[in-house]
Coordinates of C-alpha atoms in Angstrom, one line a residue:
M1 CA 11.7 -14.4 -29.0
G2 CA 15.1 -16.1 -29.2
T3 CA 18.0 -15.4 -26.8
T4 CA 19.1 -12.0 -25.7
G5 CA 22.6 -10.9 -25.0
A6 CA 24.7 -13.7 -23.6
A7 CA 24.2 -17.1 -25.2
R8 CA 21.8 -19.5 -23.4
T9 CA 23.2 -22.5 -21.7
R10 CA 21.7 -25.8 -20.7
G11 CA 21.4 -24.6 -17.1
D12 CA 19.3 -21.5 -17.7
F13 CA 16.3 -23.0 -19.5
D14 CA 14.1 -21.8 -16.6
V15 CA 15.0 -18.1 -16.9
V16 CA 12.1 -15.8 -17.9
R17 CA 13.5 -13.3 -20.3
Y18 CA 12.2 -9.8 -21.2
R19 CA 13.3 -7.5 -24.0
V20 CA 12.1 -3.9 -23.4
R21 CA 12.0 -1.3 -26.1
L22 CA 11.6 2.3 -24.9
L23 CA 9.4 4.6 -27.0
P24 CA 9.8 8.1 -25.4
A25 CA 7.7 10.0 -28.0
R26 CA 4.7 7.7 -27.2
H27 CA 5.5 7.4 -23.5
E28 CA 5.3 3.6 -23.9
I29 CA 7.4 0.4 -23.8
E30 CA 7.1 -2.6 -26.0
V31 CA 7.9 -5.8 -24.2
S32 CA 8.7 -9.2 -25.5
M33 CA 8.9 -12.1 -23.0
E34 CA 10.2 -15.6 -23.4
V35 CA 8.5 -17.9 -20.9
P36 CA 9.8 -21.5 -20.5
F37 CA 7.5 -24.4 -20.9
A38 CA 8.4 -25.4 -17.3
A39 CA 6.1 -22.5 -16.2
A40 CA 3.0 -24.2 -17.7
T41 CA 0.5 -26.2 -15.7
E42 CA -1.7 -28.5 -17.7
G43 CA -1.0 -26.6 -20.9
T44 CA -1.7 -23.2 -19.4
I45 CA 0.6 -20.3 -18.4
A46 CA -0.6 -17.6 -16.1
L47 CA 0.7 -14.0 -16.3
E48 CA -0.1 -11.1 -14.1
T49 CA 1.0 -7.7 -12.8
P50 CA 1.5 -7.3 -9.0
T51 CA -1.6 -6.0 -7.2
W52 CA 0.7 -4.1 -4.9
V53 CA 4.4 -3.4 -4.4
P54 CA 6.3 -3.7 -1.1
G55 CA 6.6 -0.3 0.7
D56 CA 3.3 0.9 -0.9
Y57 CA 0.6 -0.8 1.0
E58 CA -2.4 -0.5 -1.3
F59 CA -4.0 -2.5 -4.0
V60 CA -3.5 -0.7 -7.3
P61 CA -4.7 -1.6 -10.9
Y62 CA -1.2 -1.6 -12.4
G63 CA -2.6 -3.9 -15.1
R64 CA -4.6 -1.0 -16.4
D65 CA -1.6 0.2 -18.5
V66 CA -0.9 -3.1 -20.1
F67 CA -2.5 -3.8 -23.5
G68 CA -2.1 -5.7 -26.8
V69 CA -1.1 -8.9 -25.1
R70 CA -0.3 -11.7 -27.6
A71 CA 1.3 -15.1 -27.3
A72 CA 2.9 -17.6 -29.7
D73 CA 4.7 -20.8 -29.6
A74 CA 8.4 -19.9 -29.4
A75 CA 9.5 -22.7 -31.8
T76 CA 6.8 -22.5 -34.5
G77 CA 5.4 -19.0 -34.1
A78 CA 1.9 -20.4 -34.0
P79 CA -0.5 -18.0 -32.1
L80 CA -1.8 -19.2 -28.7
R81 CA -5.1 -18.2 -27.1
V82 CA -4.8 -15.3 -24.5
R83 CA -7.7 -14.3 -22.3
R84 CA -8.0 -12.1 -19.2
S85 CA -7.9 -13.8 -15.9
G86 CA -9.0 -11.7 -12.9
W87 CA -8.4 -8.0 -12.8
Q88 CA -4.6 -8.0 -13.2
G89 CA -3.8 -11.1 -15.2
Y90 CA -3.9 -13.3 -18.3
A91 CA -4.1 -17.0 -19.1
I92 CA -2.3 -18.5 -22.1
S93 CA -3.8 -21.9 -23.1
G94 CA -2.7 -24.6 -25.6
V95 CA 0.9 -24.4 -24.4
T96 CA 3.2 -27.3 -25.6
G97 CA 6.6 -25.6 -25.4
D98 CA 8.4 -22.3 -24.7
V99 CA 6.1 -19.3 -25.3
T100 CA 6.8 -15.8 -26.6
V101 CA 4.6 -13.1 -25.2
T102 CA 4.4 -9.5 -26.5
Y103 CA 2.5 -6.5 -25.2
T104 CA 2.7 -2.7 -24.8
G105 CA 2.8 -0.7 -21.6
Y106 CA 1.7 2.9 -21.3
C107 CA 4.1 4.6 -19.0
S108 CA 2.9 8.2 -18.5
S109 CA 0.9 8.0 -15.3
W110 CA 2.4 10.0 -12.5
D111 CA -0.1 8.3 -10.2
F112 CA 1.6 5.0 -10.9
S113 CA 5.2 6.3 -11.3
E114 CA 6.4 5.7 -7.8
A115 CA 5.8 2.0 -8.1
C116 CA 6.2 1.5 -11.9
G117 CA 8.3 4.4 -13.1
I118 CA 7.6 6.7 -16.0
V119 CA 8.8 7.3 -19.5
G120 CA 9.4 10.9 -20.5
E121 CA 10.7 12.4 -23.7
S122 CA 14.3 12.8 -22.4
T123 CA 14.5 10.6 -19.3
A124 CA 12.8 7.5 -17.9
V125 CA 12.8 5.2 -15.0
L126 CA 11.3 1.7 -15.0
T127 CA 10.8 -1.0 -12.3
G128 CA 9.7 -4.6 -12.6
A129 CA 6.1 -3.6 -11.8
R130 CA 5.9 -2.7 -15.6
Y131 CA 6.6 -6.3 -16.6
L132 CA 4.1 -9.2 -16.5
R133 CA 5.3 -11.8 -14.0
V134 CA 4.9 -15.5 -14.1
P135 CA 3.4 -16.5 -10.7
S136 CA 4.5 -20.1 -11.1
H137 CA 8.0 -19.0 -11.7
P138 CA 9.2 -16.4 -9.2
G139 CA 12.8 -16.4 -10.6
P140 CA 15.3 -16.1 -12.1
C141 CA 14.7 -13.6 -14.8
A142 CA 16.6 -11.4 -17.3
V143 CA 15.9 -8.0 -18.9
A144 CA 17.5 -6.5 -22.0
Y145 CA 16.7 -2.9 -22.9
E146 CA 16.6 -1.3 -26.4
L147 CA 17.3 2.4 -25.9
P148 CA 16.8 5.4 -28.1
A149 CA 20.0 6.7 -29.7
G150 CA 22.2 8.6 -27.3
W151 CA 20.4 7.5 -24.2
A152 CA 22.4 6.5 -21.2
V153 CA 21.4 3.9 -18.6
H154 CA 22.2 3.5 -14.9
H155 CA 21.4 0.2 -13.2
P156 CA 21.7 -0.1 -9.4
S157 CA 23.7 -3.0 -7.9
G158 CA 22.0 -6.3 -7.0
A159 CA 21.8 -8.0 -10.5
E160 CA 24.4 -9.7 -12.7
E161 CA 25.3 -7.8 -15.9
L162 CA 25.0 -10.2 -18.9
G163 CA 25.9 -7.9 -21.7
E164 CA 25.2 -4.4 -23.0
H165 CA 22.0 -3.2 -21.4
E166 CA 21.1 -6.7 -20.1
W167 CA 20.9 -8.0 -16.5
L168 CA 20.1 -11.2 -14.8
Y169 CA 18.0 -11.1 -11.5
P170 CA 17.8 -13.9 -8.9
S171 CA 14.1 -13.5 -8.8
Y172 CA 11.2 -11.4 -9.9
E173 CA 11.1 -9.8 -6.5
I174 CA 14.6 -8.5 -7.0
L175 CA 13.6 -7.2 -10.5
L176 CA 10.6 -5.5 -8.8
D177 CA 13.1 -4.0 -6.3
T178 CA 15.4 -2.5 -8.9
P179 CA 14.5 0.8 -10.6
V180 CA 16.6 1.5 -13.8
S181 CA 17.2 5.0 -15.1
F182 CA 17.6 6.0 -18.7
G183 CA 18.1 9.1 -20.9
D184 CA 19.8 12.4 -20.5
F185 CA 20.0 12.5 -16.7
R186 CA 22.6 14.1 -14.5
M187 CA 24.5 11.8 -12.2
I188 CA 26.7 12.7 -9.2
V189 CA 28.8 10.0 -7.6
R190 CA 30.0 10.4 -4.0
D191 CA 31.9 8.2 -1.6
V192 CA 30.5 7.5 1.9
R193 CA 32.8 5.4 4.1
G194 CA 34.3 3.7 1.0
T195 CA 31.0 3.0 -0.7
P196 CA 29.8 4.7 -3.9
F197 CA 26.6 6.6 -3.7
H198 CA 25.0 7.6 -7.0
F199 CA 22.6 10.5 -7.3
V200 CA 20.6 10.3 -10.5
F201 CA 18.7 13.5 -11.2
L202 CA 16.1 12.9 -13.9
D203 CA 15.3 16.6 -14.2
S204 CA 16.3 20.0 -12.9
T205 CA 14.9 23.1 -11.3
I206 CA 16.0 26.5 -10.2
G207 CA 19.1 26.2 -8.2
S208 CA 20.1 22.8 -9.5
D209 CA 23.4 23.9 -10.9
G210 CA 24.6 25.7 -7.8
E211 CA 23.1 23.8 -4.9
V212 CA 23.0 20.2 -5.9
E213 CA 26.5 19.4 -4.6
E214 CA 25.7 20.8 -1.2
F215 CA 22.5 18.8 -1.1
T216 CA 24.2 15.5 -1.9
E217 CA 26.8 16.3 0.8
R218 CA 24.1 16.7 3.4
V219 CA 22.5 13.3 2.4
D220 CA 26.0 11.8 2.6
A221 CA 26.4 13.1 6.1
A222 CA 23.1 11.4 7.1
A223 CA 24.1 8.2 5.4
A224 CA 27.4 8.2 7.4
T225 CA 25.4 8.2 10.7
F226 CA 23.7 4.9 9.6
H227 CA 27.1 3.4 8.9
D228 CA 28.1 4.4 12.5
V229 CA 25.0 2.6 13.8
F230 CA 25.4 -0.7 11.9
G231 CA 29.2 -0.7 11.2
S232 CA 28.8 -1.2 7.5
F233 CA 26.5 -0.7 4.5
P234 CA 24.5 -3.8 3.3
F235 CA 25.1 -3.1 -0.3
E236 CA 28.1 -2.6 -2.6
D237 CA 26.7 0.7 -3.9
Y238 CA 23.5 2.7 -3.6
T239 CA 21.4 4.9 -5.9
F240 CA 19.0 7.8 -5.3
V241 CA 16.8 8.2 -8.3
C242 CA 15.6 11.8 -7.9
S243 CA 13.0 14.0 -9.5
V244 CA 12.1 17.6 -8.8
N245 CA 8.9 17.5 -10.7
P246 CA 6.0 18.4 -8.4
N247 CA 4.1 15.4 -9.8
A248 CA 6.7 13.0 -8.6
Q249 CA 5.3 12.2 -5.2
W250 CA 8.0 9.6 -4.6
G251 CA 9.4 8.0 -1.6
L252 CA 9.7 4.3 -2.2
E253 CA 12.6 2.2 -0.9
H254 CA 14.4 -0.6 -2.8
L255 CA 17.1 -3.1 -2.1
T256 CA 20.1 -1.0 -3.2
S257 CA 18.3 2.2 -4.3
T258 CA 15.3 4.5 -3.8
M259 CA 13.1 6.8 -5.8
V260 CA 12.6 10.2 -4.2
G261 CA 10.6 13.2 -5.2
L262 CA 12.3 16.3 -3.9
G263 CA 10.0 19.0 -5.2
P264 CA 10.7 22.1 -7.4
D265 CA 11.8 24.2 -4.3
V266 CA 14.3 21.8 -2.9
F267 CA 17.3 24.1 -3.8
T268 CA 15.7 27.5 -3.1
N269 CA 13.7 26.8 0.1
P270 CA 15.8 25.8 3.1
D271 CA 12.8 24.0 4.8
Q272 CA 12.1 22.0 1.6
N273 CA 15.8 21.3 1.3
A274 CA 15.9 19.8 4.8
T275 CA 12.8 17.8 4.1
G276 CA 14.4 16.4 0.9
V277 CA 17.5 15.3 2.9
R278 CA 15.2 13.7 5.5
V279 CA 13.2 11.8 2.9
C280 CA 16.5 10.5 1.4
A281 CA 17.6 9.4 4.9
H282 CA 14.3 7.7 5.6
E283 CA 14.4 5.7 2.4
L284 CA 18.1 4.8 2.9
F285 CA 17.4 3.5 6.4
H286 CA 15.0 1.1 4.8
A287 CA 18.0 -0.7 3.2
W288 CA 18.4 -2.3 6.6
N289 CA 14.9 -1.9 8.1
V290 CA 12.3 -3.6 5.8
R291 CA 14.3 -4.5 2.7
R292 CA 16.4 -7.0 4.7
L293 CA 15.0 -7.0 8.2
R294 CA 11.3 -7.7 7.7
P295 CA 8.2 -8.1 9.9
A296 CA 6.3 -11.3 9.3
P297 CA 5.0 -12.3 6.8
L298 CA 6.9 -9.9 4.5
G299 CA 9.7 -12.4 4.4
D300 CA 7.5 -14.4 2.0
L301 CA 5.6 -11.8 -0.1
D302 CA 2.2 -12.4 -1.6
L303 CA 2.2 -10.0 -4.6
A304 CA -1.4 -11.0 -5.5
G305 CA -3.4 -11.2 -2.3
G306 CA -1.3 -8.8 -0.2
S307 CA 0.9 -9.4 2.8
F308 CA -0.7 -8.2 6.0
T309 CA 1.7 -7.6 8.9
E310 CA 1.6 -6.5 12.5
G311 CA 5.1 -4.9 12.3
L312 CA 4.9 -1.7 10.3
W313 CA 5.1 0.4 13.5
L314 CA 8.7 -0.8 13.7
A315 CA 9.5 -1.2 10.0
E316 CA 8.2 2.3 9.2
G317 CA 8.1 4.0 12.6
F318 CA 11.7 3.2 13.7
T319 CA 12.7 4.4 10.2
R320 CA 10.9 7.7 10.8
Y321 CA 12.7 8.0 14.1
Y322 CA 16.1 7.6 12.5
E323 CA 15.2 10.0 9.7
F324 CA 15.0 12.7 12.3
L325 CA 17.8 11.5 14.4
S326 CA 20.2 11.1 11.5
C327 CA 19.4 14.6 10.2
T328 CA 20.0 16.0 13.7
R329 CA 23.4 14.3 13.8
A330 CA 24.2 15.5 10.3
N331 CA 23.4 19.2 11.3
V332 CA 20.3 19.4 9.1
Y333 CA 18.1 19.9 12.2
T334 CA 19.0 21.4 15.6
P335 CA 18.5 19.5 18.9
A336 CA 15.6 21.9 19.7
Q337 CA 14.0 20.9 16.4
F338 CA 14.4 17.2 17.2
F339 CA 12.6 17.5 20.5
S340 CA 10.0 19.8 19.0
A341 CA 9.3 17.2 16.3
V342 CA 8.9 14.5 19.0
V343 CA 6.4 16.6 21.0
N344 CA 4.4 17.7 18.0
Y345 CA 4.1 14.2 16.6
Y346 CA 2.8 13.2 20.0
R347 CA 0.4 16.2 20.2
H348 CA -1.0 15.5 16.8
L349 CA -1.6 11.8 17.6
E350 CA -3.2 12.3 21.0
A351 CA -5.6 14.9 19.7
L352 CA -7.3 12.3 17.6
P353 CA -10.1 10.1 19.0
A354 CA -8.5 7.2 17.1
Y355 CA -5.4 7.4 19.4
E356 CA -7.4 5.9 22.3
R357 CA -9.0 3.3 20.0
V358 CA -6.4 1.9 17.7
S359 CA -3.0 0.4 18.6
P360 CA 0.0 0.7 16.4
V361 CA -0.2 -3.1 15.7
D362 CA -3.8 -2.8 14.6
A363 CA -2.9 0.2 12.4
S364 CA -0.1 -1.9 10.8
L365 CA -2.6 -4.7 10.0
A366 CA -5.0 -2.2 8.5
S367 CA -2.3 -0.6 6.3
F368 CA -4.0 -1.6 3.0
L369 CA -7.0 0.5 4.2
N370 CA -5.2 3.6 5.6
H371 CA -1.6 3.8 4.2
S372 CA -2.1 6.1 1.3
D373 CA -5.4 7.8 1.1
K374 CA -6.7 10.5 3.5
Y375 CA -10.4 9.8 3.8
P376 CA -13.4 11.1 5.8
G377 CA -13.5 9.6 9.2
R378 CA -9.9 8.7 9.4
V379 CA -9.2 10.9 12.4
N380 CA -11.6 8.7 14.4
D381 CA -10.6 5.2 13.2
A382 CA -7.0 5.2 12.1
I383 CA -3.6 6.4 13.4
D384 CA -0.4 6.6 11.4
Y385 CA 1.9 3.7 12.4
Y386 CA 4.9 5.7 11.1
D387 CA 4.2 8.4 13.8
A388 CA 3.4 6.0 16.6
G389 CA 6.4 3.8 15.8
M390 CA 8.7 6.9 15.8
L391 CA 7.5 7.7 19.3
I392 CA 7.9 4.1 20.5
A393 CA 11.5 4.2 19.2
F394 CA 12.1 7.5 21.0
A395 CA 10.8 6.2 24.3
T396 CA 12.8 3.0 24.0
D397 CA 15.9 4.8 23.2
V398 CA 15.5 7.1 26.2
L399 CA 15.0 4.1 28.5
L400 CA 18.1 2.4 27.2
R401 CA 20.3 5.5 27.4
T402 CA 19.2 6.6 30.9
E403 CA 19.4 3.1 32.5
T404 CA 22.4 1.6 30.7
P405 CA 25.3 3.9 30.0
L406 CA 26.7 1.7 27.3
E407 CA 23.4 0.8 25.7
S408 CA 21.2 2.7 23.2
L409 CA 18.7 2.0 20.5
D410 CA 21.6 2.3 18.1
T411 CA 23.4 -0.7 19.6
A412 CA 20.2 -2.6 20.4
F413 CA 18.7 -2.2 16.9
A414 CA 22.0 -3.1 15.2
A415 CA 22.0 -6.3 17.3
F416 CA 18.4 -7.0 16.4
Y417 CA 19.2 -6.5 12.7
E418 CA 22.2 -8.9 12.9
E419 CA 20.0 -11.6 14.6
F420 CA 16.9 -11.4 12.4
A421 CA 17.7 -9.9 9.0
G422 CA 16.8 -12.4 6.2
R423 CA 15.5 -14.9 8.7
G424 CA 12.4 -16.9 7.7
T425 CA 9.1 -15.0 7.1
G426 CA 10.1 -12.2 9.5
Y427 CA 9.8 -11.1 13.1
T428 CA 6.7 -10.6 15.2
P429 CA 5.9 -8.1 18.0
E430 CA 6.6 -10.9 20.4
T431 CA 10.0 -11.4 18.8
V432 CA 10.8 -7.7 19.4
R433 CA 9.6 -7.9 23.0
D434 CA 11.6 -10.9 23.9
F435 CA 14.8 -9.8 22.1
F436 CA 14.8 -6.3 23.7
E437 CA 13.8 -7.7 27.0
Q438 CA 16.8 -10.0 27.0
L439 CA 19.1 -7.1 26.1
H440 CA 17.7 -4.9 28.9
P441 CA 14.8 -5.8 31.2
G442 CA 11.9 -3.3 30.7
S443 CA 12.8 -2.1 27.2
G444 CA 11.0 -5.0 25.4
K445 CA 8.0 -4.6 27.6
L446 CA 7.8 -0.9 27.1
A447 CA 7.9 -1.2 23.3
Y448 CA 5.5 -4.1 23.3
V449 CA 2.9 -2.5 25.5
A450 CA 3.1 0.7 23.5
A451 CA 2.7 -1.2 20.2
T452 CA -0.2 -3.4 21.3
T453 CA -2.2 -1.0 23.4
P454 CA -4.2 2.0 22.2
G455 CA -3.3 5.3 23.8
A456 CA -0.1 4.0 25.5
L457 CA 2.7 5.9 24.0
P458 CA 5.0 6.8 27.0
V459 CA 6.4 10.0 25.5
V460 CA 5.8 12.3 28.4
D461 CA 7.5 9.9 30.8
A462 CA 10.5 9.6 28.5
L463 CA 10.8 13.4 28.3
V464 CA 10.7 13.7 32.1
R465 CA 13.3 10.9 32.4
L466 CA 15.6 12.9 30.2
G467 CA 15.4 16.0 32.3
F468 CA 12.5 18.0 30.8
E469 CA 9.4 19.4 32.5
V470 CA 6.3 18.9 30.4
H471 CA 3.5 21.5 31.0
H472 CA 0.0 20.9 29.8
A473 CA -2.7 23.6 29.4
P474 CA -6.3 23.7 28.2
V475 CA -6.8 24.9 24.6
P476 CA -10.3 25.8 23.3
A477 CA -11.2 23.7 20.2
L478 CA -14.1 23.0 17.9
G479 CA -12.8 19.6 16.8
V480 CA -12.4 20.3 13.0
V481 CA -9.3 19.2 11.2
F482 CA -7.8 20.7 8.0
L483 CA -5.2 18.8 5.9
N484 CA -2.2 20.7 4.6
D485 CA -3.5 23.8 2.7
G486 CA -6.9 22.3 2.1
A487 CA -8.9 24.8 4.1
P488 CA -11.8 25.8 3.9
T489 CA -12.6 22.1 3.2
I490 CA -12.9 20.2 6.4
Y491 CA -10.8 17.1 6.3
G492 CA -12.1 15.5 9.5
V493 CA -14.3 16.1 12.4
L494 CA -13.4 14.6 15.8
D495 CA -16.5 12.5 16.7
D496 CA -16.2 13.4 20.4
S497 CA -16.0 17.2 19.8
P498 CA -18.4 20.1 19.8
A499 CA -18.2 20.2 16.0
A500 CA -19.5 16.6 15.8
A501 CA -22.3 17.3 18.3
E502 CA -23.5 20.2 16.1
G503 CA -23.4 18.0 12.9
L504 CA -20.4 19.3 11.0
A505 CA -19.0 16.7 8.7
S506 CA -15.9 15.8 6.8
E507 CA -15.8 17.4 3.3
D508 CA -18.0 20.3 4.4
V509 CA -16.7 23.6 3.0
I510 CA -16.7 26.5 5.4
A511 CA -18.1 29.6 3.7
A512 CA -18.3 32.0 6.6
V513 CA -17.2 32.4 10.2
D514 CA -19.3 34.8 12.4
G515 CA -20.8 36.2 9.2
R516 CA -17.4 36.9 7.5
P517 CA -15.8 35.1 4.6
F518 CA -13.7 32.2 5.8
E519 CA -10.1 32.7 6.7
L520 CA -8.3 30.1 8.8
P521 CA -6.6 32.6 11.1
A522 CA -9.9 34.3 11.7
L523 CA -11.5 30.9 12.6
E524 CA -8.6 30.1 15.0
W525 CA -9.0 33.6 16.6
A526 CA -12.8 33.1 17.0
V527 CA -12.3 29.7 18.6
A528 CA -9.8 31.2 21.1
H529 CA -11.9 34.2 22.0
S530 CA -15.6 33.5 21.5
P531 CA -18.0 31.4 23.6
T532 CA -19.9 30.4 20.4
V533 CA -18.7 30.4 16.8
E534 CA -21.2 30.9 14.0
I535 CA -20.2 28.7 11.1
E536 CA -21.8 28.5 7.6
V537 CA -20.8 25.5 5.4
W538 CA -21.6 24.2 2.0
R539 CA -22.4 20.5 1.9
G540 CA -22.7 19.9 -1.8
N541 CA -25.4 22.3 -2.9
E542 CA -26.8 22.6 0.6
R543 CA -25.9 25.6 2.7
L544 CA -26.0 25.0 6.5
H545 CA -25.6 27.1 9.5
R546 CA -24.2 25.8 12.8
A547 CA -23.5 27.5 16.1
V548 CA -20.6 25.7 17.8
A549 CA -19.3 26.3 21.4
P550 CA -15.6 25.5 21.7
E551 CA -14.6 23.2 24.5
A552 CA -11.2 23.0 26.2
R553 CA -8.9 20.1 25.6
E554 CA -5.6 19.5 27.3
R555 CA -2.4 19.5 25.3
I556 CA 1.4 19.9 25.9
A557 CA 1.9 23.7 26.0
R558 CA 5.5 24.0 27.1
L559 CA 8.7 21.9 27.2
V560 CA 11.2 23.2 29.8
W561 CA 14.7 21.9 30.2
K562 CA 15.5 21.2 33.8
G563 CA 18.3 18.7 33.4
D564 CA 21.7 18.7 35.1
G565 CA 25.1 18.6 33.5
A566 CA 25.2 14.8 33.2
Q567 CA 21.8 14.7 31.5
A568 CA 22.9 17.4 29.1
A569 CA 26.0 15.4 28.3
L570 CA 23.8 12.3 27.6
V571 CA 21.7 14.3 25.2
S572 CA 24.8 15.7 23.5
R573 CA 26.2 12.2 22.9
W574 CA 22.9 10.9 21.7
L575 CA 22.3 13.7 19.1
G576 CA 25.9 14.1 18.2
R577 CA 25.5 17.9 18.8
P578 CA 26.2 20.2 21.8
F579 CA 23.2 20.5 23.9
D580 CA 23.8 23.5 26.1
L581 CA 20.4 24.8 26.8
P582 CA 20.4 26.6 30.2
P583 CA 18.2 25.0 32.9
G584 CA 14.8 26.6 33.0
S585 CA 14.8 27.4 29.3
D586 CA 11.9 26.6 27.1
V587 CA 12.3 24.4 24.0
P588 CA 10.4 26.1 21.2
L589 CA 7.7 23.9 19.9
D590 CA 7.4 25.5 16.6
F591 CA 8.9 22.8 14.4
Y592 CA 6.8 20.0 12.9
E593 CA 6.9 18.5 9.4
N594 CA 5.3 15.4 8.1
F595 CA 5.6 14.2 4.5
H596 CA 2.3 12.3 5.0
G597 CA 0.5 15.6 5.5
V598 CA 0.1 18.1 8.3
E599 CA -3.2 17.9 10.1
T600 CA -4.3 21.1 11.8
V601 CA -6.8 20.6 14.6
V602 CA -9.0 23.7 15.4

């Protein structure tokens, strides 16, 4: 391929170099690689795409979009044999010197776009997942881009700029962790505590012109709360790569940036606006928690076979906690909404049979099975470690704040970060237990037991400790679950419920309730008022009739504030907002939002 950009020196002979040409009309990239002879083993060089990317815990055929792979001796131009090796890779044989590899990548898959990026006609974003890697040579590597006329480029920090549109990365992992934006995008640059924050909007929607500045201000306010926790930012600048296209189901953190899908209603719907701010806050918190502070073995990634960890309940769950806490401190949510979210995350978890069967540690280890896809039976055999970890963080924070006036999860987690960020292969649940236990006896044990034991989230105890009364009440239920707006299709059936006893199954489609066409409010009314509910379902081409008698199950029905002035002052300091609810007042439990999907149990 020859050199790109800056002249090569004797010391950089081991750099893998890429030249990437963007072809927006074809939604493709043409890639040329220069692979040093040092990468060869017995005359063979292996190339492959990752089978997964950090933060997106599932095996994906990213190699599907790679085609036309060719190889040649870099000195003579003589072609070399290329054959497929496994499902994601290639083997180049007959290697006697440096090798030039060329191929094309198809970049129009929204399904792959979160991890790989996408090339549109006017804008594009690309990550290292689009480039074949050399497993025997994890770094360093350089990428030079050839852009269409008039296209701009924005590159996050974390790499050395070698020349125009060319960067040098310490490793392939850093390249994988750096999305680069191209084209006719809109960029807003803001300052948060002396650090530049870039907002790259790849597209626009109704309200973009008038509301985008206020949106970025709200994200900045949440970012400032993280600076307050840690005392600094772990980067020289940060980039939010944003899309409002409904196909952009993005929310993937990177070292100094993130890709976020905000949705087309983000500037016109206040609830969606708040959710967009919260997603940005979640991904930003990952700059500390998971990009630098990692659970074992994520400190030493296996991009081919997967890295299976016990610690996602903390890596993702504590991040979910701080997404809500930061947005409360930044006036995006009210204190009442904060506590409503805590209660509803708990209510949704404890309603599932899986809650009593699966620990957050086990759910973390099974992440490659349950992270992304909602599947039949999930309600019985999987819990969301994001949700469980959020509640562990909440209970730990309550314990620290109520027993130690100068201690909180803010100070404890900042200390944990300082101790273990970038250390070895990562922390373990035992590391967490021992560190927190040393800070304050009881806090480490609480987190560890809740993480390693099914059905042991101490949420009710934490609420009582704060000054709330928690009232339970029986609620009639069938045990069928709907996901988001998916009714009348049954997403799940609780296997210890009346619906399971009568043979209803996931993916059944309810046709009628008590002889009337299905409507979800009508089903909920019938369950609440009828001793038996007549349900007709389609199972494929088979129409079935079931008579199901609802059974009562206990759930939190009311949250009443009974705290004194000192407890109210504690909550106010904690949430950064006045908490002046009169004693005896109910906290409305009407707020719940989960970007993994809302499960409605009937």
